[in-house]
Amino acid sequence: MHTYTKKELMALITGKLRRNFGRDVDEATSLHMFKACALVLRDIMSERQMQTQDRTTRSHARQVHYLSLEFLMGRSLMKNAYNLGVLEPLKEAIEGLGFSAPELFESEPDAGLGNGGLGRLAACYLDSMTTLDIPATGYSICYELGIFKQKIVDGQQVELPDNWLGLGDAWLIPKMDEVEEVRFGGRVEDVWDEHGHHSIRHTGYDSVLAVPKDMEIAGYGTEHGNVLRLWDSKSPQPVDMSLFSRGEYLKAVERQALAESISKILYPEDNHYEGKSLRLKQQYFFVSATIQSIVRKHRAEYGTLRNFHLKHVIQINDTHPTLVIPELMRILLDEEGYGWDEAWNIVTHTVAYTNHTVLAEALERWPQQLVIDLLPRIWQIIVEISNRYQAELTTYFHGDMSKVERMAIIWGGDVRMANLCICACFAVNGVSALHSDILKREVFHDAYLRTPGKFKNVTNGIDHRRWLSECNPQLDALIKECCGGDRYLLDPDALSGLEKYKDDSAVLERLDAIKQANKKAFASYVARESGIILNTDAVFDVQVKRLHEYKRQLLNVLHIIYEYQHLKEDPNFMIVPKVYLFGAKAAPGYYVAKRIIHLINSLAATINADPICKDKLQVVFLENYRVSLAEKLMPASELSEQISTAGKEASGTGNMKFMMNGAVTIGTLDGANVEMHQVLGDENIFLFGLKAHEVSELKAKGYHSYEYYMHNNDLRAVVDALAQGFQDGVSYNDLAKRLLFGDGCPADEYLLLADFDSYRNAQKKAADTYLDRKKWNQMSLMNVARSGIFAADRSIRDYARDIWDVPVRDLSKL
Ligand SMILES: *Cc1c(COP(=O)(O)O)cnc(C)c1O
């Protein structure tokens, strides 16, 4: 594989500075320098990608298309340099040109085109698909504004726009010759010609242009290259000249603004459905442009769509891209003139669906009137799919209408996207063993009985090159010494080579020293950014993820209040000093989540100002949690909080990032924690709380949080303290009441009070264990050693084998 020297890279970078920005190095700002470096790497990747595409076309290979409304990519400069094998020479080249490489990497904005876990998963999968030599393309929207930037002002979240494209567009290549047209609204009519042939006439629609902006994706240790295709919306006409000529200037540009609003902003709700018409437009816009683009290339290669399903598999990340089903039907029926059965056969052998949640409030159900108004032809096709399905179900279930109703696609004026996916997709997978089981046993039980073969599991995974090797270079070096050099980068199971050092005190002390150094590095970053001085002698106990009631940040807070109350009574109460670190964005409209952020900050201000807590207890809310912050935090974390109500977190991927960096988990048996426990055993994880089935049983028999409050003095004091409030005088009585009585929802819906005691005991056990350094370091080592199965490479091999039926890179050649 061709690689580049420092000297070659310096020449390429100075060339870019001169040709693209008209400057010599001594006139270049760091902004120019960043862009020049990005363009140099982009050229290398673009070249590889075109060769890959040629090979794919020549061999008529089967391709994967990964559709996701979110790709939380984070930064790319270091990642791409790493994957291309030029990280060291690039750093030297940057320094050689008089710039600081770390500062340059740090100046890159995160590409925040996602909310959290689901979007980050898509980004990790792109890396693995490329590394494993799979011909794959990612598709999404080129949001002008990504996930909002979070500021904390007076303890509360304030949202600022995330205008990432100023620098971020250095990675994007617009392809003006591959623009697609997407149609909204209008009327559809049936037309019969003189031979009795039927066709559809669509008139009076609004057109929006979809402009592809391609982001090149480099794999690790391979020449293979893929792309992430981001669609940007543009109006077909810059201005309406007929209005303009009448002097109606504002109206004349209105249409353009409306068309361009489609790709303006990412919806910031995580795990929550909002029935907004602009969101439905985004979904159809991206799905229609994507499928037209795939079909156009397929036709050019094969001249027919009859073999479409043999050459393409479309994986949809949650139900957000569901409209790809009726849209592909539309093209096959209306544009190719296929009959229904032939079209349906192609579609149902092409599309596969990944479910990401069992939360009722996250299931998409679009009001049918919205679909009728915005997508009249798509609506007709959904109706036909729905009618045929319902007839089949009625026969299959012998007229048991309760089952037919649960599985219906159109019901009560809504289009239920998950049911449409289950009907049309050849595979449906959950994202952890527990979650896939719950889908089969509960959420989609009736569908499972009818078509058990469709239901699969692919446990999520993370890009271990980014989340270990790149972000934790010292641990990476230790692993390379212990586990056969670079091997683990392509063979994550090689991490298990660490296990034989679990009684080697030199290795355990190295591990301890690495963690300590990473804590210090993180503390100096926090000090620089915020002025807060973290106590690096304390356990770093970390909960970072979106703010959600089911993730139970509030349970963590209740326990901190408990510790604080007892510390005030007994100065020796804290057997080990602790720093509790939180990071979380709340959806802007999620009131309770924002209250919990405020609470964390009120409590933090009180505890951090109380002399009793000095060197013993500290609470810090980290502003603007995002990928680049996570990359600094994971290596410094010691205790990983994964404390969701059992049965609610589909998988989690944050849990895997912590584990790989040697943090020990305190958690419930939820999502992928179950599989972590399976490989770690009871002795390497702090489990607590109700199991998923116990949660169901308790709810069925009737859960009364008030009884836990009445019978546990410590718990009562903690809940009362919420109502009382803290130093800033803000009362959190609303949160206390929500726990005890509910508020248009069940009291303590997520069972915090039921799990409090068990959580407290697990926290106590973790603190006791921490006192035994050797024991703790052994647990930490075992966590790293057994984290190999949580590499995204493993997940992608599972998809390739169990769902996609595509060949992957062979490890035996390593
Ligand atoms: C990994 C990641 C997540 C997902 O975290 P969970 O704990 O699995 O919910 C969310 N946000 C960011 C920025 C991440 O990197």
PDB file of N, CA, C and O and ligand atoms in Angstrom, residues 72 115-117 120 467 544-546 550-551 625-627 630 642 649 651-655 657, ligand 1:
ATOM      1  N   LEU A  72     -23.404  10.676  13.347  1.00  0.00           N
ATOM      2  CA  LEU A  72     -22.695  11.532  14.302  1.00  0.00           C
ATOM      3  C   LEU A  72     -21.198  11.280  14.120  1.00  0.00           C
ATOM      4  O   LEU A  72     -20.598  10.497  14.845  1.00  0.00           O
ATOM      5  N   ASN A 115     -27.982  12.826  17.013  1.00  0.00           N
ATOM      6  CA  ASN A 115     -28.352  13.162  18.388  1.00  0.00           C
ATOM      7  C   ASN A 115     -27.510  12.448  19.435  1.00  0.00           C
ATOM      8  O   ASN A 115     -27.171  13.032  20.451  1.00  0.00           O
ATOM      9  N   GLY A 116     -27.250  11.162  19.208  1.00  0.00           N
ATOM     10  CA  GLY A 116     -26.569  10.381  20.240  1.00  0.00           C
ATOM     11  C   GLY A 116     -26.212   9.012  19.696  1.00  0.00           C
ATOM     12  O   GLY A 116     -25.645   8.900  18.603  1.00  0.00           O
ATOM     13  N   GLY A 117     -26.586   7.988  20.450  1.00  0.00           N
ATOM     14  CA  GLY A 117     -26.169   6.621  20.154  1.00  0.00           C
ATOM     15  C   GLY A 117     -26.474   6.153  18.730  1.00  0.00           C
ATOM     16  O   GLY A 117     -25.606   5.584  18.069  1.00  0.00           O
ATOM     17  N   ARG A 120     -24.213   7.889  16.208  1.00  0.00           N
ATOM     18  CA  ARG A 120     -22.819   7.488  16.392  1.00  0.00           C
ATOM     19  C   ARG A 120     -22.620   6.054  15.886  1.00  0.00           C
ATOM     20  O   ARG A 120     -21.591   5.719  15.313  1.00  0.00           O
ATOM     21  N   TRP A 467     -12.170   4.602  19.348  1.00  0.00           N
ATOM     22  CA  TRP A 467     -12.526   4.684  20.768  1.00  0.00           C
ATOM     23  C   TRP A 467     -11.515   4.030  21.696  1.00  0.00           C
ATOM     24  O   TRP A 467     -11.719   3.968  22.901  1.00  0.00           O
ATOM     25  N   VAL A 544     -22.369   9.954  31.115  1.00  0.00           N
ATOM     26  CA  VAL A 544     -22.505  10.827  29.947  1.00  0.00           C
ATOM     27  C   VAL A 544     -23.348  10.128  28.895  1.00  0.00           C
ATOM     28  O   VAL A 544     -23.069   8.999  28.512  1.00  0.00           O
ATOM     29  N   LYS A 545     -24.384  10.776  28.430  1.00  0.00           N
ATOM     30  CA  LYS A 545     -25.340  10.253  27.461  1.00  0.00           C
ATOM     31  C   LYS A 545     -26.447  11.276  27.347  1.00  0.00           C
ATOM     32  O   LYS A 545     -26.466  12.237  28.112  1.00  0.00           O
ATOM     33  N   ARG A 546     -27.378  11.111  26.389  1.00  0.00           N
ATOM     34  CA  ARG A 546     -28.488  12.051  26.336  1.00  0.00           C
ATOM     35  C   ARG A 546     -29.254  12.036  27.664  1.00  0.00           C
ATOM     36  O   ARG A 546     -29.299  11.023  28.365  1.00  0.00           O
ATOM     37  N   TYR A 550     -35.587   7.607  31.301  1.00  0.00           N
ATOM     38  CA  TYR A 550     -35.341   6.162  31.398  1.00  0.00           C
ATOM     39  C   TYR A 550     -33.863   5.848  31.650  1.00  0.00           C
ATOM     40  O   TYR A 550     -33.520   4.783  32.159  1.00  0.00           O
ATOM     41  N   LYS A 551     -32.965   6.776  31.319  1.00  0.00           N
ATOM     42  CA  LYS A 551     -31.543   6.557  31.567  1.00  0.00           C
ATOM     43  C   LYS A 551     -31.176   6.836  33.034  1.00  0.00           C
ATOM     44  O   LYS A 551     -30.095   6.518  33.492  1.00  0.00           O
ATOM     45  N   TYR A 625     -21.764  17.961  25.810  1.00  0.00           N
ATOM     46  CA  TYR A 625     -21.269  16.600  25.576  1.00  0.00           C
ATOM     47  C   TYR A 625     -21.408  16.250  24.092  1.00  0.00           C
ATOM     48  O   TYR A 625     -22.467  16.422  23.493  1.00  0.00           O
ATOM     49  N   ARG A 626     -20.325  15.776  23.523  1.00  0.00           N
ATOM     50  CA  ARG A 626     -20.270  15.482  22.087  1.00  0.00           C
ATOM     51  C   ARG A 626     -19.153  14.488  21.832  1.00  0.00           C
ATOM     52  O   ARG A 626     -18.422  14.136  22.772  1.00  0.00           O
ATOM     53  N   VAL A 627     -18.990  14.052  20.578  1.00  0.00           N
ATOM     54  CA  VAL A 627     -18.010  13.002  20.284  1.00  0.00           C
ATOM     55  C   VAL A 627     -16.601  13.422  20.715  1.00  0.00           C
ATOM     56  O   VAL A 627     -15.888  12.663  21.375  1.00  0.00           O
ATOM     57  N   ALA A 630     -16.207  13.185  24.389  1.00  0.00           N
ATOM     58  CA  ALA A 630     -16.192  11.774  24.808  1.00  0.00           C
ATOM     59  C   ALA A 630     -14.814  11.152  24.569  1.00  0.00           C
ATOM     60  O   ALA A 630     -14.334  10.361  25.386  1.00  0.00           O
ATOM     61  N   GLN A 642     -24.237   2.964  33.975  1.00  0.00           N
ATOM     62  CA  GLN A 642     -25.147   2.443  32.936  1.00  0.00           C
ATOM     63  C   GLN A 642     -26.380   1.914  33.650  1.00  0.00           C
ATOM     64  O   GLN A 642     -26.578   0.717  33.764  1.00  0.00           O
ATOM     65  N   GLU A 649     -33.268   0.422  27.721  1.00  0.00           N
ATOM     66  CA  GLU A 649     -32.138   0.815  26.863  1.00  0.00           C
ATOM     67  C   GLU A 649     -31.901  -0.312  25.870  1.00  0.00           C
ATOM     68  O   GLU A 649     -31.578  -1.429  26.251  1.00  0.00           O
ATOM     69  N   SER A 651     -29.564  -0.999  23.598  1.00  0.00           N
ATOM     70  CA  SER A 651     -28.237  -1.597  23.678  1.00  0.00           C
ATOM     71  C   SER A 651     -27.318  -0.724  24.522  1.00  0.00           C
ATOM     72  O   SER A 651     -26.760  -1.147  25.523  1.00  0.00           O
ATOM     73  N   GLY A 652     -27.198   0.545  24.092  1.00  0.00           N
ATOM     74  CA  GLY A 652     -26.151   1.391  24.642  1.00  0.00           C
ATOM     75  C   GLY A 652     -24.883   1.121  23.850  1.00  0.00           C
ATOM     76  O   GLY A 652     -24.644  -0.001  23.381  1.00  0.00           O
ATOM     77  N   THR A 653     -24.108   2.166  23.635  1.00  0.00           N
ATOM     78  CA  THR A 653     -22.778   2.003  23.055  1.00  0.00           C
ATOM     79  C   THR A 653     -21.761   2.758  23.906  1.00  0.00           C
ATOM     80  O   THR A 653     -20.575   2.430  23.891  1.00  0.00           O
ATOM     81  N   GLY A 654     -22.250   3.742  24.678  1.00  0.00           N
ATOM     82  CA  GLY A 654     -21.395   4.429  25.636  1.00  0.00           C
ATOM     83  C   GLY A 654     -20.786   3.399  26.589  1.00  0.00           C
ATOM     84  O   GLY A 654     -19.567   3.427  26.862  1.00  0.00           O
ATOM     85  N   ASN A 655     -21.607   2.459  27.053  1.00  0.00           N
ATOM     86  CA  ASN A 655     -21.134   1.399  27.949  1.00  0.00           C
ATOM     87  C   ASN A 655     -19.891   0.699  27.365  1.00  0.00           C
ATOM     88  O   ASN A 655     -18.948   0.370  28.084  1.00  0.00           O
ATOM     89  N   LYS A 657     -17.685   1.966  25.105  1.00  0.00           N
ATOM     90  CA  LYS A 657     -16.526   2.872  25.059  1.00  0.00           C
ATOM     91  C   LYS A 657     -15.812   2.886  26.410  1.00  0.00           C
ATOM     92  O   LYS A 657     -14.579   2.849  26.471  1.00  0.00           O
TER      93      LYS A 657
HETATM   94  C1  LIG B   1     -21.535   7.017  22.288  1.00  0.00           C
HETATM   95  C2  LIG B   1     -22.246   8.295  22.368  1.00  0.00           C
HETATM   96  C3  LIG B   1     -23.581   8.329  22.780  1.00  0.00           C
HETATM   97  C4  LIG B   1     -24.351   7.094  23.182  1.00  0.00           C
HETATM   98  O1  LIG B   1     -24.234   6.900  24.582  1.00  0.00           O
HETATM   99  P1  LIG B   1     -25.190   5.893  25.367  1.00  0.00           P
HETATM  100  O2  LIG B   1     -24.620   5.872  26.744  1.00  0.00           O
HETATM  101  O3  LIG B   1     -25.071   4.569  24.696  1.00  0.00           O
HETATM  102  O4  LIG B   1     -26.553   6.455  25.314  1.00  0.00           O
HETATM  103  C5  LIG B   1     -24.212   9.551  22.845  1.00  0.00           C
HETATM  104  N1  LIG B   1     -23.567  10.697  22.527  1.00  0.00           N
HETATM  105  C6  LIG B   1     -22.278  10.697  22.151  1.00  0.00           C
HETATM  106  C7  LIG B   1     -21.614  11.993  21.837  1.00  0.00           C
HETATM  107  C8  LIG B   1     -21.576   9.508  22.047  1.00  0.00           C
HETATM  108  O5  LIG B   1     -20.296   9.516  21.651  1.00  0.00           O
END
